[in-house]
Amino acid sequence: MSEPLRIVIIEDEAAIRRFLRASMGPDEVEWFEAESGGEGTRLVAHKNPHLVLLDLGLPDQDGLEVLRDLREWSQVPVIVLTARGKERDKVLALDAGADDYVTKPFSIAELLARIRVALRHAARVIPNTEAAYEASGLRIDFEARQVFVDGEEIRLTPIEYRLLSELARHAGKVLTHRQLLRAVWGPAYEDSTHTLRVHMGAIRSKIESDAGYPRFIRTETGVGYRLIPEEL
Amino acid sequence: MSEPLRIVIIEDEAAIRRFLRASMGPDEVEWFEAESGGEGTRLVAHKNPHLVLLDLGLPDQDGLEVLRDLREWSQVPVIVLTARGKERDKVLALDAGADDYVTKPFSIAELLARIRVALRHAARVIPNTEAAYEASGLRIDFEARQVFVDGEEIRLTPIEYRLLSELARHAGKVLTHRQLLRAVWGPAYEDSTHTLRVHMGAIRSKIESDAGYPRFIRTETGVGYRLIPEEL
DNA sequence: CAAAGGCATCAAGGTTTTGTCAAGACGCTT
DNA sequence: AAGCGTCTTGACAAAACCTTGATGCCTTTG
């Protein structure tokens, strides 16, 4: 894996954040820290991390709610990390979609082992963590965040890039409007199909030469969009 | 899920086996019990369970070895269940391929929640719905929402696709007009048989080459339609 | 043999979905 | 404050889609 591991930690105590950060070298892991639930959700949406560490006791929002919010649109592995050791809390968190539950004070070696387990699972779920996508003249370098058509670089806005990436990560499959909106804008924007269309149009005007016969993005009327995987 | 859950428990203390057995009704779960590592491995191979509960302190073999043996050939979720609470043991077990680690004495509710998590993971790895239908030149890829005849892609409108899918999911069986209308349009449209016919015609014009001799969709006069399952 | 019912096909019309353009809002930088 | 790039929103045009009616074929029935 050449790509560095991205971990979002949602935890209000700076001491614990520092502790974790120190436990894993910054060479291997890229950390993103949030002190509140709202900020955390935004970070996850924006950074597309491999793992989330979530404290249950947050200032603005209960950790459980953050978890449920996340699970509306993201499959990212979440390890709950908390002082609440009661059975009821554990069961609630696990059933809300947490992948593991570690009680403070925890041993760092155990936490690391559990992180490895979570990543192992995720690797099975999302086998498509390629560093780049390429098909019939379209090339997307996910690491460099660059897009090329027939070798020429195309400049995309943030939303355009994420939309195209989302399509590329599921190349060949139809993604519904709803799925795309959830993935790029978040679950609150599920119904903004008009905005989606406009952005789709913008991407097309940049990467397609003949609007009548699309090379890359095909619209599936009444359903969504699909990236055409290979030349016919 | 119609199939009952199969769980193998590898544990030498009969009391704990009985406790677990009692905690989950025998209606939902089919239990297979082993008192030694060797027996346990054999049971897993033979019963193909959905989950394994593994005690580390076994008479014949260390539980860790059992786990490593298992992981040579099986991806089945394994939850380690043991009195050894030391950090080192946890890390070793998790890195050896365990999916979770629960220390005795454990709360039954927490164990059940962790079992649900493990099964959730497994379910994502092996989705139980068929991903595709294929018979005599007709191929429907439900995941990608694509239809092929003799390798060539056929483009269908939303209604056409749903109609054909409905037939494919009951391949070989006659679906009445009423059933098809209910499934595709909803119960309020049960009597729009004329519309149904027109759409059937549209599908046929796309996938059948000889209208006189249908390869795929057969009309059952007075009843409905049927997808021909295999070449005769 | 004629009539009736079930079915397939074609074309027209209306509806829904999609694409495009442009105006305005917002944030960031200069 | 002005300029730039970006995102959202609205209006309109274009395309795709669905329904409906007309017509003719075939089979069954009287």
Short mmCIF file of C-alpha atoms in Angstrom, two decimals, chain B residues 28-225:
data_model
loop_
_atom_site.label_atom_id
_atom_site.label_comp_id
_atom_site.label_asym_id
_atom_site.label_seq_id
_atom_site.Cartn_x
_atom_site.Cartn_y
_atom_site.Cartn_z
CA GLU B 28 -32.51 -19.34 15.55
CA VAL B 29 -29.15 -21.01 15.89
CA GLU B 30 -27.80 -24.43 15.10
CA TRP B 31 -24.93 -25.14 17.49
CA PHE B 32 -21.99 -27.43 16.89
CA GLU B 33 -19.76 -28.04 19.88
CA ALA B 34 -16.17 -29.18 20.04
CA GLU B 35 -14.08 -29.80 23.14
CA SER B 36 -10.72 -29.83 21.45
CA GLY B 37 -8.93 -27.95 18.73
CA GLY B 38 -8.68 -30.86 16.35
CA GLU B 39 -12.33 -31.67 16.66
CA GLY B 40 -13.16 -28.00 16.22
CA THR B 41 -11.21 -27.68 13.01
CA ARG B 42 -12.94 -30.73 11.65
CA LEU B 43 -16.34 -29.34 12.59
CA VAL B 44 -15.65 -26.07 10.82
CA ALA B 45 -14.56 -27.90 7.69
CA HIS B 46 -17.56 -30.13 7.77
CA LYS B 47 -20.36 -27.78 8.81
CA ASN B 48 -19.28 -24.60 7.04
CA PRO B 49 -20.56 -22.39 9.87
CA HIS B 50 -21.34 -18.69 9.74
CA LEU B 51 -19.34 -18.01 12.88
CA VAL B 52 -16.82 -19.65 15.21
CA LEU B 53 -16.47 -19.01 18.94
CA LEU B 54 -13.03 -20.09 20.06
CA ASP B 55 -11.63 -20.57 23.53
CA LEU B 56 -7.90 -20.13 23.82
CA GLY B 57 -7.33 -22.60 26.65
CA LEU B 58 -7.86 -25.98 25.12
CA PRO B 59 -6.61 -29.38 26.26
CA ASP B 60 -4.90 -30.63 23.12
CA GLN B 61 -3.71 -27.57 21.33
CA ASP B 62 -3.28 -23.89 21.98
CA GLY B 63 -6.23 -21.92 20.70
CA LEU B 64 -3.91 -19.68 18.74
CA GLU B 65 -2.73 -22.63 16.69
CA VAL B 66 -6.28 -23.63 15.98
CA LEU B 67 -6.90 -20.13 14.75
CA ARG B 68 -3.85 -20.16 12.49
CA ASP B 69 -4.85 -23.56 11.11
CA LEU B 70 -8.29 -22.26 10.36
CA ARG B 71 -7.04 -19.14 8.65
CA GLU B 72 -5.02 -21.22 6.23
CA TRP B 73 -8.16 -22.13 4.40
CA SER B 74 -11.19 -20.42 5.92
CA GLN B 75 -12.45 -16.84 6.13
CA VAL B 76 -15.15 -17.64 8.66
CA PRO B 77 -15.52 -14.96 11.35
CA VAL B 78 -13.86 -16.07 14.58
CA ILE B 79 -14.52 -14.51 17.96
CA VAL B 80 -11.98 -15.45 20.59
CA LEU B 81 -13.47 -16.04 23.99
CA THR B 82 -11.07 -16.46 26.82
CA ALA B 83 -10.01 -15.83 30.38
CA ARG B 84 -6.61 -14.53 29.31
CA GLY B 85 -6.94 -10.79 29.56
CA LYS B 86 -3.36 -9.89 28.91
CA GLU B 87 -2.66 -7.40 26.21
CA ARG B 88 -0.11 -9.67 24.57
CA ASP B 89 -2.63 -12.48 24.17
CA LYS B 90 -5.17 -10.16 22.63
CA VAL B 91 -2.74 -8.74 20.13
CA LEU B 92 -1.49 -12.17 19.15
CA ALA B 93 -4.97 -13.51 18.63
CA LEU B 94 -6.21 -10.52 16.68
CA ASP B 95 -3.16 -10.55 14.46
CA ALA B 96 -3.52 -14.26 13.92
CA GLY B 97 -6.84 -13.60 12.26
CA ALA B 98 -9.41 -13.33 15.01
CA ASP B 99 -12.22 -10.91 14.27
CA ASP B 100 -12.85 -10.00 17.88
CA TYR B 101 -11.66 -10.81 21.37
CA VAL B 102 -13.91 -11.05 24.40
CA THR B 103 -12.57 -11.60 27.89
CA LYS B 104 -14.26 -13.84 30.44
CA PRO B 105 -16.30 -13.17 32.37
CA PHE B 106 -18.22 -11.51 29.58
CA SER B 107 -21.68 -10.10 29.41
CA ILE B 108 -23.91 -12.14 27.19
CA ALA B 109 -25.53 -9.05 25.67
CA GLU B 110 -22.16 -7.70 24.64
CA LEU B 111 -21.13 -11.01 23.13
CA LEU B 112 -24.35 -11.15 21.17
CA ALA B 113 -23.78 -7.62 19.90
CA ARG B 114 -20.25 -8.52 18.84
CA ILE B 115 -21.57 -11.61 17.09
CA ARG B 116 -23.95 -9.39 15.15
CA VAL B 117 -21.05 -7.17 14.13
CA ALA B 118 -19.06 -10.15 12.90
CA LEU B 119 -22.01 -11.46 10.91
CA ARG B 120 -22.60 -8.01 9.46
CA HIS B 121 -19.06 -8.00 8.16
CA ALA B 122 -19.41 -11.45 6.70
CA ALA B 123 -22.67 -10.51 5.04
CA ARG B 124 -20.94 -7.69 3.22
CA VAL B 125 -18.31 -10.07 1.94
CA ILE B 126 -20.81 -12.57 0.64
CA PRO B 127 -24.02 -10.88 -0.43
CA ASN B 128 -26.80 -13.40 -0.56
CA THR B 129 -28.68 -12.03 -3.55
CA GLU B 130 -27.70 -13.38 -6.90
CA ALA B 131 -25.57 -10.94 -8.80
CA ALA B 132 -26.54 -12.09 -12.25
CA TYR B 133 -28.88 -14.19 -14.35
CA GLU B 134 -27.69 -16.12 -17.35
CA ALA B 135 -29.32 -18.52 -19.73
CA SER B 136 -28.85 -19.36 -23.38
CA GLY B 137 -27.28 -16.13 -24.51
CA LEU B 138 -29.22 -13.77 -22.28
CA ARG B 139 -27.28 -12.27 -19.42
CA ILE B 140 -28.58 -9.85 -16.82
CA ASP B 141 -26.05 -8.28 -14.50
CA PHE B 142 -28.13 -7.04 -11.59
CA GLU B 143 -25.21 -5.33 -9.92
CA ALA B 144 -24.27 -3.25 -12.91
CA ARG B 145 -27.86 -3.07 -14.12
CA GLN B 146 -26.89 -4.23 -17.58
CA VAL B 147 -28.34 -6.68 -20.06
CA PHE B 148 -26.47 -8.58 -22.74
CA VAL B 149 -27.61 -10.82 -25.58
CA ASP B 150 -24.83 -12.96 -27.04
CA GLY B 151 -22.31 -10.61 -25.45
CA GLU B 152 -23.75 -7.44 -26.90
CA GLU B 153 -25.12 -4.86 -24.54
CA ILE B 154 -28.80 -4.08 -24.79
CA ARG B 155 -30.10 -0.78 -23.49
CA LEU B 156 -33.42 -0.95 -21.71
CA THR B 157 -35.64 1.75 -20.27
CA PRO B 158 -36.44 1.63 -16.54
CA ILE B 159 -39.72 -0.19 -17.01
CA GLU B 160 -38.30 -2.61 -19.52
CA TYR B 161 -35.44 -3.45 -17.21
CA ARG B 162 -37.67 -4.02 -14.24
CA LEU B 163 -40.02 -6.17 -16.27
CA LEU B 164 -37.25 -8.37 -17.59
CA SER B 165 -35.65 -8.61 -14.14
CA GLU B 166 -38.94 -9.69 -12.67
CA LEU B 167 -39.21 -12.43 -15.25
CA ALA B 168 -35.60 -13.47 -14.67
CA ARG B 169 -35.99 -13.69 -10.93
CA HIS B 170 -38.73 -16.23 -11.57
CA ALA B 171 -37.17 -17.78 -14.61
CA GLY B 172 -39.14 -20.68 -15.97
CA LYS B 173 -42.29 -19.79 -14.12
CA VAL B 174 -45.28 -18.10 -15.64
CA LEU B 175 -45.94 -14.66 -14.26
CA THR B 176 -49.49 -13.45 -14.75
CA HIS B 177 -50.23 -10.05 -16.20
CA ARG B 178 -51.50 -9.08 -12.82
CA GLN B 179 -48.34 -10.18 -11.03
CA LEU B 180 -46.10 -8.33 -13.44
CA LEU B 181 -48.16 -5.17 -13.25
CA ARG B 182 -48.15 -5.27 -9.49
CA ALA B 183 -44.42 -5.84 -9.32
CA VAL B 184 -43.41 -3.16 -11.79
CA TRP B 185 -46.11 -0.52 -11.66
CA GLY B 186 -47.65 -1.17 -8.25
CA PRO B 187 -50.99 -2.59 -7.20
CA ALA B 188 -52.93 0.38 -8.52
CA TYR B 189 -52.14 -0.58 -12.12
CA GLU B 190 -53.24 -4.19 -12.05
CA ASP B 191 -55.54 -3.79 -15.00
CA SER B 192 -53.32 -1.95 -17.46
CA THR B 193 -52.69 -5.07 -19.47
CA HIS B 194 -52.49 -3.19 -22.70
CA THR B 195 -49.58 -1.10 -21.44
CA LEU B 196 -47.89 -4.26 -20.30
CA ARG B 197 -48.17 -5.76 -23.76
CA VAL B 198 -46.64 -2.75 -25.41
CA HIS B 199 -43.65 -2.84 -23.11
CA MET B 200 -43.26 -6.56 -23.64
CA GLY B 201 -43.18 -5.84 -27.33
CA ALA B 202 -40.49 -3.25 -26.81
CA ILE B 203 -38.32 -5.65 -24.85
CA ARG B 204 -38.76 -8.34 -27.46
CA SER B 205 -37.87 -6.04 -30.30
CA LYS B 206 -34.61 -5.41 -28.45
CA ILE B 207 -33.64 -8.91 -27.40
CA GLU B 208 -35.37 -11.27 -29.82
CA SER B 209 -34.17 -11.57 -33.37
CA ASP B 210 -36.95 -13.76 -34.81
CA ALA B 211 -40.34 -12.55 -33.65
CA GLY B 212 -41.98 -15.78 -34.76
CA TYR B 213 -39.74 -17.99 -32.67
CA PRO B 214 -38.98 -16.39 -29.34
CA ARG B 215 -35.66 -17.35 -27.76
CA PHE B 216 -36.33 -15.82 -24.38
CA ILE B 217 -39.83 -14.60 -23.61
CA ARG B 218 -42.73 -16.89 -24.20
CA THR B 219 -46.33 -15.72 -24.19
CA GLU B 220 -48.68 -17.89 -22.20
CA THR B 221 -51.97 -16.99 -23.79
CA GLY B 222 -54.63 -15.98 -21.33
CA VAL B 223 -52.22 -16.12 -18.43
CA GLY B 224 -49.05 -14.11 -18.75
CA TYR B 225 -45.40 -14.43 -19.73
#
